[in-house]
Structure formats: structure tokens, C-alpha cells
Amino acid sequence: MSRNRTKYYGNSGPLSRVYSAFLHQVSRLDFSLSPTVTIAKLRAHEFTRGDVVYLFHAAGALFWLYIMEKPPFPIKLVIPALFTLGMLVPLTSQFLLPAIPVLAWVLTYYSSRFLPPSSRPPISVTVLPTLESVLYGANISDILTRFTHPVLDVIAWLPYGVLHFSLPVVVSILLWLFAPKPALQYWASAFGYLNLAGVLCQIAFPCAPPWYELIYGLTPANYGMPGSAAGLARIDALLGGTGYQTTFSGAPVPFGAFPSLHSACATIEALFVSHFFPSFTRFAWAYVAVLYWSTMYLAHHYLIDVVAGASLAVLCFHLFMPESLRHLEKHPTSSANGNRGRSKYEIYDLEDRRRNRGIVPGSPESSLSSGRHSMTLEDEGQDIAVQYGGMMSPNPPDSAAPLIMPSPLPREVRQWKGVGPVPASKAAHRHTASIASLIRADDRVEGGWSPVSSKRFVFPPAKGLNGASGSSSREQ
């Protein structure tokens, strides 16, 4: 029992790492409550063309608030008042500002129910099943709904009716705790605009879902018809309630089959998990596969809706990805040592980093074999070391050579071994030299003897060095 407790609550346990990451992220938050701080930042802000998107959001918010009937005027003015106050307070504005795309999607989805039917486009009943048969040779959704079972109902219900609403919060928390700082804002933009674009498409191109064909056939639909829980009604029967039937009957967009936002959300969640937490890739895409099936098994979407939602998710994932997050280092040392986004050559290229710090190659400061500069080597070795549970291991999993402090060698031997000043013609081999210069000469043994440390044989000859004997050269 104590061993399991140490495993999860110890210095290197998962709960300890989550707690440490939480404390670190909380320490970076702005707890100021003074609106003057936000006003000062706004005055110092240099507006760019990208800020035009906020005008788009402001115009959309005014439109949806204008047609909103519940809550009525003037109570609905509390919504923009609270948002404005939250944007002025630094403590809340750091969360509200990146969440604007998500808030715009929620406002659009809720207020769309108040659009007058006379101004809405006609509902398409035959387009989706016709495209389904033309593209895939059959109505896949209809085939999957012919056989049902309580076990299959529960398997389909968990991702469609439970995880769909909770996983976005889980992904947000994971990105906030463990991903690079721009990742959370990137997630809010991609996820928010994905759902906003999907809802706008459903409003402009309303289509009847498969449950409509099962209930009403191909008769024309109108906006006065309520939505249906379809296969989720069987879950209500299992649970002895009417929660899903009540929710779907009053849905703001009952004819929003195309595209499937359930499939879109699952796809973009899997893309983010695969990109930032690759060890969970197989689990994320297994969830996506089950959800794809559940959308059709529960008679809420056609296969073409699923494909359209997944395609929209891939588009938003790549469209909103910042350049700094496009090429994350997949090496396990990247997140531990701050090397995320750098290639393996940049990580191991000690000579270029010393040159950037003003250390001239060939100078005493650049010699890794000098004991006087061991602190410089230790500092630079932090990029190569691997961190496991708070301890630094000097051997990366795929390293070709260990990080060993070289022993001091005579100046002539160092020049002969090639660890002195590197000629300009050999600059192309600087990566190999950076690693090779870290290996102690005593450890480079080939065939059982070392040309430097062997007591029975000394090479190069004494005359080639300074005329002294081999033993005296070693003593130097």
C-alpha cells in the first residue's frame, strides 16, 4: 500500500507532477483587479490587421443580442455588461480574451433559435441521403441502425452523450498544465472557430438528420418540427428519465446534420493530443473511431456529415497553428529540458552555442578538455541531459556517446587529436566534433588498447612531439 502511495504521490509520481505543474501555472497568472492595468495595456497596444477579427466578433455579438428574446430586454444587457467588466479586470481578461471564439460560438448557437422562419433557408431532406448513396453506394447510417442492442447503446452513448461535453475541458486543462504557453490560446482559437463555422454552415444549409427519415420519411420539413433524441431515447429508457429527449426536442439547430460537430470536435481533440502528447495518440484516435460509429448508430448523422466534420477539424487545426508550434521536438528530452521546437543538431551543437555566447573557437574558454572551464561544460550539458523524476541523466536514449568529462591532455596531443582550433574547411563536421570532443581519450579503445593511455605503446613517436620520450610526454 505504501509502495503504491509513493508511486503516485512521491516526488516523481503523476499526481506530484500535476501538482507541480499546477503551482507553476498559477504563479504565472495575473491576480490584479485594477482596470487601469488593462487600460494601460490597451493604450500601449499596437493594432495590426489581425485585430480586425474583434470587429467581426463585436458585430456578430450585437446582431445575436438584438434578436435574442430570452432573456428579454433590458435583462439581456447584463450579458455585454458582465463581459465588458471581465475584460477590464486583468484577472478575468487573461481568460476571456483567448476564449472569445468559443464565446462567439456559444452565443451564435443559442441565439440562432430566435431567427424568424421566414428569413431562414429551406430545409433539405433528400440531399444528404442521396449523396450518401452516390458516394458510398449505400446509406451507411441506415445499415448501422438496423441492429441495436443495450450494450451497443451504452458504448455509443458514452462518447456521444458524455465524453463529447467533457473532453474539451480535459484537453484545455492538459494544454494549460503541460503544453507550451501559446498552445492553450491556439486550442481556444481552433476549437472556437471550428464550432462557429460549423454552426453557421448548419444555419445557412439546414439538412434533416437520419432520424427524420426514419420518423417522417422524405416528406418536407419545417422549422416548427421539434428535434429528436433518436437512439439516445433508448438511453433515457435505460436510465429511467427523459433528459436527452427534452434536450434534443428544444435544440436551437434541430436540422444541423451537416457537418457533424461531434465528429469535428473529436477529430480536433485527437489532433491536439497527438501533437502535444504523442504517447496518447492511439487512445485518442480509438475514441474518435468509436464516436464516428456512434453518430451513425444513434441515427444523428450520415457518413458524409462525419467526413465533412473531420475535414473541417483538420482545416482549422492547421489553419490556426502558430509557426512556433508547427515543429515540436518529439524527442523525450524536449519537454523536460526546454528543447521543444529545436532539432537534434541544434541541441547537440555546443560549438555554435559557445560562438553565440561570444566564446571564440580555439580560445581557452572553448576548450572542453580544460578543467578550469568545467562549469561551462556543465551548463552546456544541461541541454543534452535527460530529466527523469527531477534527476538529470547524462545519457539520452538515442545518444551515440555518453557525456564524460575529458581528462586534460598535452597541447601537442590535443592538436594532433584534432580538439584544438578547427580549420574553416572542416566546419561541415562541427556536429560530429561537438560529440567527439566530449569523449575521454582513455575510453576510445579500439582492439583492446588506446594510442594515448596505453603503457606498452606510445603513439605518435617521441620525436614527432618534442623529442622527449613517450613516458615523459604522458607525464606532461
Coordinates of C-alpha atoms in Angstrom, one line a residue:
M1 CA 0.0 0.0 0.0
S2 CA 2.8 2.4 0.9
R3 CA 4.7 1.5 -2.2
N4 CA 1.7 2.4 -4.4
R5 CA 1.2 5.6 -2.5
T6 CA 4.9 6.5 -3.0
K7 CA 4.5 5.7 -6.7
Y8 CA 1.6 8.2 -7.2
Y9 CA 2.4 10.8 -4.5
G10 CA 6.2 10.7 -4.5
N11 CA 8.5 13.3 -6.0
S12 CA 8.2 11.7 -9.4
G13 CA 4.6 10.4 -9.3
P14 CA 2.0 11.6 -11.7
L15 CA 0.0 13.4 -9.1
S16 CA 3.1 15.2 -7.9
R17 CA 3.9 16.3 -11.4
V18 CA 0.4 17.5 -12.0
Y19 CA 0.5 19.4 -8.7
S20 CA 3.9 21.0 -9.5
A21 CA 2.7 22.0 -13.0
F22 CA -0.5 23.5 -11.5
L23 CA 1.5 25.6 -9.0
H24 CA 3.8 26.7 -11.8
Q25 CA 1.0 27.8 -14.0
V26 CA -0.9 29.6 -11.1
S27 CA 2.3 31.5 -10.3
R28 CA 2.3 32.9 -13.8
L29 CA -1.3 34.3 -13.6
D30 CA -2.1 37.9 -13.2
F31 CA -4.1 38.4 -10.0
S32 CA -4.5 42.1 -10.4
L33 CA -8.1 43.5 -10.1
S34 CA -7.3 47.1 -11.3
P35 CA -8.9 48.0 -14.6
T36 CA -6.2 50.7 -15.0
V37 CA -3.7 48.0 -15.8
T38 CA -5.8 46.7 -18.7
I39 CA -6.4 50.3 -20.0
A40 CA -2.7 50.9 -19.9
K41 CA -2.0 47.8 -21.9
L42 CA -4.7 48.7 -24.4
R43 CA -3.1 52.2 -24.9
A44 CA 0.3 50.6 -25.4
H45 CA -1.0 48.0 -27.8
E46 CA 0.0 48.4 -31.5
F47 CA -3.0 47.5 -33.6
T48 CA -2.5 45.2 -36.6
R49 CA -4.6 43.8 -39.4
G50 CA -5.3 40.7 -37.3
D51 CA -7.2 42.8 -34.8
V52 CA -10.0 43.3 -37.3
V53 CA -11.4 39.9 -36.2
Y54 CA -12.5 41.6 -33.0
L55 CA -14.7 44.0 -35.1
F56 CA -16.2 40.9 -36.7
H57 CA -17.0 39.4 -33.2
A58 CA -18.4 42.7 -32.0
A59 CA -20.8 43.0 -35.0
G60 CA -21.9 39.4 -34.6
A61 CA -22.5 39.8 -30.8
L62 CA -24.6 42.9 -31.5
F63 CA -26.7 41.1 -34.0
W64 CA -27.3 38.0 -31.9
L65 CA -28.1 40.1 -28.8
Y66 CA -30.5 42.1 -30.8
I67 CA -32.6 39.1 -32.0
M68 CA -32.3 37.4 -28.6
E69 CA -35.7 37.0 -27.0
K70 CA -34.8 35.1 -23.8
P71 CA -33.8 36.8 -21.6
P72 CA -35.8 39.8 -22.8
F73 CA -34.7 43.4 -23.0
P74 CA -33.3 45.0 -20.8
I75 CA -32.2 41.9 -18.8
K76 CA -30.1 40.7 -21.7
L77 CA -28.0 43.8 -21.4
V78 CA -26.4 42.1 -18.4
I79 CA -24.5 39.8 -20.8
P80 CA -22.4 42.5 -22.5
A81 CA -22.0 44.4 -19.2
L82 CA -20.5 41.3 -17.5
F83 CA -18.3 40.6 -20.5
T84 CA -17.0 44.2 -20.5
L85 CA -16.3 44.1 -16.8
G86 CA -14.5 40.8 -17.2
M87 CA -12.3 42.3 -20.0
L88 CA -11.3 45.3 -17.8
V89 CA -10.2 43.2 -14.8
P90 CA -6.8 41.7 -15.5
L91 CA -7.6 38.5 -13.5
T92 CA -10.5 37.6 -15.7
S93 CA -9.4 39.2 -19.0
Q94 CA -6.5 36.8 -19.4
F95 CA -9.1 34.0 -19.7
L96 CA -11.8 35.9 -21.6
L97 CA -9.6 37.3 -24.3
P98 CA -8.4 34.0 -25.8
A99 CA -11.9 32.5 -25.2
I100 CA -13.7 35.0 -27.5
P101 CA -14.0 32.5 -30.4
V102 CA -15.6 30.0 -28.0
L103 CA -18.0 32.6 -26.5
A104 CA -18.9 33.7 -30.0
W105 CA -19.8 30.1 -31.0
V106 CA -21.9 29.7 -27.8
L107 CA -23.8 33.0 -28.4
T108 CA -24.4 32.1 -32.1
Y109 CA -25.6 28.6 -31.3
Y110 CA -28.0 29.8 -28.6
S111 CA -29.5 32.8 -30.3
S112 CA -30.0 31.1 -33.7
R113 CA -33.3 29.7 -32.4
F114 CA -34.7 33.2 -32.5
L115 CA -34.2 33.6 -36.2
P116 CA -37.6 34.1 -37.8
P117 CA -38.5 31.1 -40.0
S118 CA -39.4 33.4 -42.9
S119 CA -35.8 34.5 -43.2
R120 CA -34.3 31.0 -43.0
P121 CA -33.3 28.9 -46.0
P122 CA -35.5 25.8 -46.8
I123 CA -34.6 22.5 -45.1
S124 CA -33.1 19.9 -47.3
V125 CA -34.4 16.4 -46.7
T126 CA -33.1 14.4 -49.7
V127 CA -29.6 15.9 -50.4
L128 CA -27.7 14.0 -47.7
P129 CA -29.2 10.5 -48.2
T130 CA -28.8 11.0 -52.0
L131 CA -25.1 12.0 -51.6
E132 CA -24.6 9.1 -49.2
S133 CA -25.9 6.6 -51.7
V134 CA -24.0 8.1 -54.6
L135 CA -20.6 8.5 -52.8
Y136 CA -20.6 5.3 -50.7
G137 CA -23.0 3.0 -52.6
A138 CA -25.5 2.7 -49.7
N139 CA -27.0 4.5 -46.8
I140 CA -24.4 3.6 -44.2
S141 CA -26.3 5.2 -41.3
D142 CA -29.4 3.2 -42.2
I143 CA -27.4 0.0 -42.2
L144 CA -25.8 0.7 -38.8
T145 CA -29.2 1.4 -37.2
R146 CA -30.9 -1.9 -38.3
F147 CA -29.4 -3.9 -35.4
T148 CA -29.4 -2.4 -31.9
H149 CA -28.5 -3.8 -28.5
P150 CA -28.4 -2.3 -25.0
V151 CA -24.6 -3.0 -24.8
L152 CA -24.1 -1.2 -28.1
D153 CA -26.3 1.6 -26.9
V154 CA -24.1 2.2 -23.9
I155 CA -20.9 2.0 -25.9
A156 CA -22.3 4.6 -28.3
W157 CA -23.8 6.8 -25.6
L158 CA -20.5 7.3 -23.6
P159 CA -18.6 9.1 -26.4
Y160 CA -21.6 10.8 -28.0
G161 CA -23.5 11.9 -24.9
V162 CA -20.9 12.1 -22.1
L163 CA -17.3 12.5 -23.3
H164 CA -18.2 14.9 -26.1
F165 CA -19.1 17.5 -23.5
S166 CA -16.3 16.8 -21.0
L167 CA -13.2 16.1 -23.1
P168 CA -12.8 19.7 -24.4
V169 CA -12.4 20.8 -20.8
V170 CA -9.9 18.0 -20.1
V171 CA -7.9 18.9 -23.2
S172 CA -7.9 22.6 -22.1
I173 CA -6.5 21.7 -18.7
L174 CA -3.8 19.4 -20.1
L175 CA -2.7 22.1 -22.5
W176 CA -2.6 24.7 -19.8
L177 CA -0.5 22.5 -17.5
F178 CA 1.9 20.7 -19.7
A179 CA 2.0 22.2 -23.2
P180 CA 3.9 25.4 -24.3
K181 CA 2.3 28.7 -23.4
P182 CA 0.8 29.5 -26.8
A183 CA -0.9 26.1 -27.0
L184 CA -3.9 27.0 -24.9
Q185 CA -4.7 30.1 -27.0
Y186 CA -4.2 28.1 -30.1
W187 CA -6.6 25.5 -28.8
A188 CA -9.2 28.1 -28.0
S189 CA -9.0 29.7 -31.4
A190 CA -9.1 26.4 -33.4
F191 CA -11.8 24.8 -31.3
G192 CA -13.9 28.0 -31.1
Y193 CA -13.7 28.9 -34.8
L194 CA -14.3 25.2 -35.7
N195 CA -17.7 25.2 -33.9
L196 CA -18.6 28.7 -35.0
A197 CA -18.0 27.8 -38.7
G198 CA -20.0 24.6 -38.2
V199 CA -23.0 26.3 -36.7
L200 CA -23.0 29.0 -39.3
C201 CA -22.9 26.3 -42.0
Q202 CA -25.8 24.4 -40.3
I203 CA -27.8 27.7 -40.2
A204 CA -27.1 28.5 -43.9
F205 CA -27.5 24.9 -45.1
P206 CA -30.0 23.1 -42.9
C207 CA -30.3 19.4 -43.5
A208 CA -32.5 16.7 -42.0
P209 CA -30.6 14.0 -40.0
P210 CA -31.2 10.3 -40.4
W211 CA -33.8 10.2 -37.6
Y212 CA -36.0 12.5 -39.6
E213 CA -36.1 9.9 -42.5
L214 CA -36.9 7.2 -40.0
I215 CA -39.8 9.1 -38.5
Y216 CA -41.2 11.2 -41.3
G217 CA -39.7 9.6 -44.4
L218 CA -38.9 12.1 -47.2
T219 CA -41.7 14.4 -46.6
P220 CA -40.9 18.2 -46.5
A221 CA -39.7 19.5 -43.1
N222 CA -40.4 22.8 -41.4
Y223 CA -38.8 24.7 -38.5
G224 CA -41.8 24.1 -36.3
M225 CA -40.9 20.4 -36.0
P226 CA -39.1 19.5 -32.8
G227 CA -35.8 17.7 -32.7
S228 CA -35.4 14.1 -31.7
A229 CA -33.1 12.2 -29.4
A230 CA -33.2 9.3 -31.8
G231 CA -31.0 6.5 -30.5
L232 CA -30.4 8.3 -27.2
A233 CA -34.0 7.8 -26.3
R234 CA -33.0 4.2 -25.6
I235 CA -30.5 5.6 -23.0
D236 CA -33.3 7.5 -21.4
A237 CA -35.3 4.3 -21.2
L238 CA -32.3 2.5 -19.6
L239 CA -31.8 5.4 -17.1
G240 CA -35.5 5.9 -16.5
G241 CA -35.6 9.5 -17.5
T242 CA -36.3 11.9 -20.3
G243 CA -33.2 14.1 -20.2
Y244 CA -32.0 13.6 -23.8
Q245 CA -35.5 13.7 -25.3
T246 CA -36.1 17.1 -23.6
T247 CA -32.7 18.4 -24.6
F248 CA -32.9 17.5 -28.3
S249 CA -36.5 18.4 -28.7
G250 CA -35.6 22.0 -27.8
A251 CA -32.3 22.2 -29.7
P252 CA -31.6 25.6 -31.3
V253 CA -30.5 23.9 -34.5
P254 CA -32.6 20.7 -34.9
F255 CA -31.7 20.4 -38.6
G256 CA -28.0 20.8 -38.2
A257 CA -26.8 17.5 -39.5
F258 CA -24.2 18.8 -41.9
P259 CA -21.4 19.0 -40.8
S260 CA -21.2 16.8 -37.7
L261 CA -19.8 18.9 -34.9
H262 CA -19.5 15.8 -32.7
S263 CA -17.1 14.3 -35.3
A264 CA -15.3 17.6 -35.7
C265 CA -14.7 18.1 -32.0
A266 CA -13.5 14.6 -31.6
T267 CA -11.1 14.9 -34.5
I268 CA -9.6 18.2 -33.4
E269 CA -9.2 16.8 -29.9
A270 CA -7.3 13.8 -31.2
L271 CA -5.1 16.1 -33.4
F272 CA -4.1 18.2 -30.4
V273 CA -3.5 15.2 -28.2
S274 CA -1.4 13.6 -30.9
H275 CA 0.6 16.8 -31.5
F276 CA 1.3 17.7 -27.9
F277 CA 1.0 14.4 -26.1
P278 CA 2.1 11.7 -28.7
S279 CA 2.1 8.9 -26.1
F280 CA -1.7 9.1 -26.0
T281 CA -2.2 9.1 -29.8
R282 CA -3.6 5.6 -30.1
F283 CA -6.2 6.2 -27.3
A284 CA -7.3 9.5 -28.8
W285 CA -7.9 8.0 -32.3
A286 CA -9.6 4.9 -30.8
Y287 CA -12.1 7.3 -29.2
V288 CA -12.5 9.1 -32.5
A289 CA -13.3 5.8 -34.3
V290 CA -15.9 4.8 -31.7
L291 CA -17.5 8.3 -31.9
Y292 CA -17.7 8.2 -35.7
W293 CA -19.6 5.0 -35.4
S294 CA -21.8 6.2 -32.6
T295 CA -23.0 9.3 -34.6
M296 CA -24.4 7.0 -37.3
Y297 CA -25.5 4.2 -34.9
L298 CA -27.6 6.6 -32.9
A299 CA -29.2 8.0 -36.2
H300 CA -27.9 11.6 -35.7
H301 CA -25.6 11.9 -38.7
Y302 CA -24.9 10.4 -42.1
L303 CA -21.4 9.3 -43.1
I304 CA -21.0 12.3 -45.3
D305 CA -21.6 14.5 -42.2
V306 CA -18.9 12.7 -40.4
V307 CA -16.4 13.2 -43.2
A308 CA -17.3 16.9 -43.5
G309 CA -16.8 17.5 -39.8
A310 CA -13.5 15.7 -39.7
S311 CA -12.3 17.7 -42.7
L312 CA -13.3 20.9 -41.1
A313 CA -11.4 20.0 -38.0
V314 CA -8.2 19.2 -39.9
L315 CA -8.5 22.5 -41.7
C316 CA -8.9 24.5 -38.5
F317 CA -6.1 22.6 -36.8
H318 CA -3.5 23.6 -39.5
L319 CA -5.0 27.0 -40.3
F320 CA -4.7 28.4 -36.8
M321 CA -1.5 26.7 -35.8
P322 CA 1.2 29.3 -34.9
E323 CA 4.6 28.8 -36.5
S324 CA 6.3 28.3 -33.2
L325 CA 4.2 25.1 -32.6
R326 CA 4.5 23.5 -36.0
H327 CA 7.7 21.6 -35.5
L328 CA 7.7 20.3 -31.9
E329 CA 10.6 18.2 -31.0
K330 CA 9.3 14.6 -30.5
H331 CA 12.4 13.6 -28.6
P332 CA 11.6 12.8 -24.9
T333 CA 14.1 15.3 -23.7
S334 CA 12.3 18.2 -25.4
S335 CA 9.7 18.9 -22.8
A336 CA 12.0 18.1 -19.9
N337 CA 14.8 20.4 -20.8
G338 CA 13.2 23.2 -22.7
N339 CA 14.4 22.0 -26.1
R340 CA 10.9 21.9 -27.6
G341 CA 11.0 23.1 -31.2
R342 CA 14.7 22.6 -31.8
S343 CA 16.2 19.9 -34.0
K344 CA 18.7 17.3 -32.7
Y345 CA 21.6 19.2 -34.4
E346 CA 20.7 22.4 -32.6
I347 CA 20.5 20.5 -29.3
Y348 CA 23.9 18.9 -29.6
D349 CA 25.8 21.7 -31.4
L350 CA 27.8 23.1 -28.5
E351 CA 30.2 24.9 -30.7
D352 CA 27.6 27.1 -32.3
R353 CA 26.1 28.0 -28.9
R354 CA 29.5 28.9 -27.5
R355 CA 30.1 31.1 -30.5
N356 CA 26.8 32.8 -29.9
R357 CA 27.8 33.5 -26.4
G358 CA 31.0 35.2 -27.6
I359 CA 33.4 32.4 -27.0
V360 CA 36.0 32.3 -29.8
P361 CA 36.9 28.8 -31.1
G362 CA 40.4 27.9 -30.1
S363 CA 40.5 30.2 -27.1
P364 CA 40.9 28.7 -23.6
E365 CA 37.2 29.2 -22.9
S366 CA 36.3 27.0 -25.9
S367 CA 38.4 24.0 -24.8
L368 CA 36.2 21.4 -23.3
S369 CA 39.2 19.5 -22.0
S370 CA 40.3 22.3 -19.7
G371 CA 39.5 21.6 -16.1
R372 CA 39.3 25.3 -15.4
H373 CA 36.1 25.6 -17.5
S374 CA 34.2 22.6 -16.2
M375 CA 31.3 24.9 -15.2
T376 CA 30.9 26.0 -18.8
L377 CA 30.7 22.4 -19.9
E378 CA 28.2 21.6 -17.1
D379 CA 25.9 24.5 -18.2
E380 CA 26.0 23.4 -21.8
G381 CA 25.5 19.8 -20.9
Q382 CA 22.0 20.6 -19.5
D383 CA 20.6 20.5 -23.0
I384 CA 21.9 17.0 -23.6
A385 CA 20.9 15.6 -20.2
V386 CA 17.6 13.8 -19.8
Q387 CA 15.5 14.6 -16.8
Y388 CA 13.7 11.7 -15.1
G389 CA 11.9 12.5 -11.8
G390 CA 13.9 15.6 -11.0
M391 CA 17.3 13.9 -11.6
M392 CA 19.5 14.6 -14.6
S393 CA 20.7 11.6 -16.6
P394 CA 23.6 12.4 -18.9
N395 CA 22.7 9.7 -21.5
P396 CA 19.8 10.4 -23.8
P397 CA 18.1 7.2 -25.1
D398 CA 19.4 7.6 -28.6
S399 CA 22.8 9.2 -27.8
A400 CA 25.8 7.8 -29.6
A401 CA 28.2 8.7 -26.8
P402 CA 28.0 9.4 -23.1
L403 CA 28.7 12.8 -21.7
I404 CA 32.1 12.2 -19.9
M405 CA 34.4 14.9 -18.7
P406 CA 37.6 14.6 -20.8
S407 CA 40.9 14.3 -19.0
P408 CA 43.5 17.0 -19.6
L409 CA 45.9 16.3 -22.5
P410 CA 49.1 18.0 -23.5
R411 CA 48.8 20.8 -26.0
E412 CA 50.6 18.8 -28.7
V413 CA 48.4 15.7 -28.2
R414 CA 45.3 17.9 -28.3
Q415 CA 46.4 19.4 -31.6
W416 CA 47.2 16.0 -33.0
K417 CA 43.9 14.6 -31.8
G418 CA 42.0 17.5 -33.5
V419 CA 40.4 19.1 -30.5
G420 CA 42.2 22.4 -30.9
P421 CA 41.1 25.2 -33.3
V422 CA 39.0 23.7 -36.1
P423 CA 40.0 24.9 -39.6
A424 CA 37.4 26.6 -41.7
S425 CA 37.4 23.8 -44.2
K426 CA 36.2 21.4 -41.6
A427 CA 33.3 23.5 -40.4
A428 CA 30.9 21.0 -42.0
H429 CA 31.9 18.4 -39.4
R430 CA 31.2 20.6 -36.4
H431 CA 28.3 18.4 -35.2
T432 CA 30.5 15.3 -35.1
A433 CA 33.3 17.3 -33.4
S434 CA 31.0 18.5 -30.7
I435 CA 30.2 15.0 -29.6
A436 CA 33.6 13.5 -30.2
S437 CA 35.3 16.2 -28.2
L438 CA 33.3 15.1 -25.1
I439 CA 34.6 11.5 -25.2
R440 CA 37.5 10.9 -22.9
A441 CA 40.6 9.7 -24.7
D442 CA 41.1 6.9 -22.3
D443 CA 37.7 5.5 -23.3
R444 CA 38.3 5.4 -27.0
V445 CA 39.8 2.0 -27.1
E446 CA 40.0 0.1 -30.3
G447 CA 41.2 -3.5 -30.4
G448 CA 41.9 -3.5 -26.6
W449 CA 44.5 -0.7 -26.5
S450 CA 44.5 3.1 -26.6
P451 CA 47.1 5.1 -28.5
V452 CA 47.1 7.7 -25.8
S453 CA 46.8 5.9 -22.5
S454 CA 48.5 2.5 -23.2
K455 CA 51.6 1.9 -21.1
R456 CA 53.1 -0.5 -23.5
F457 CA 53.0 1.5 -26.6
V458 CA 53.1 5.3 -27.2
F459 CA 52.0 6.9 -30.4
P460 CA 53.0 9.2 -32.0
P461 CA 56.7 8.7 -31.5
A462 CA 58.5 10.9 -29.1
K463 CA 60.4 12.7 -31.9
G464 CA 57.1 13.7 -33.5
L465 CA 56.2 15.6 -30.4
N466 CA 59.0 17.3 -28.7
G467 CA 61.9 15.0 -28.7
A468 CA 61.1 13.6 -25.3
S469 CA 60.2 10.0 -24.5
G470 CA 56.7 8.7 -24.6
S471 CA 56.5 8.4 -20.9
S472 CA 57.7 12.0 -20.4
S473 CA 55.0 13.1 -22.8
R474 CA 52.4 11.4 -20.8
E475 CA 53.7 13.0 -17.6
Q476 CA 53.3 16.4 -19.2

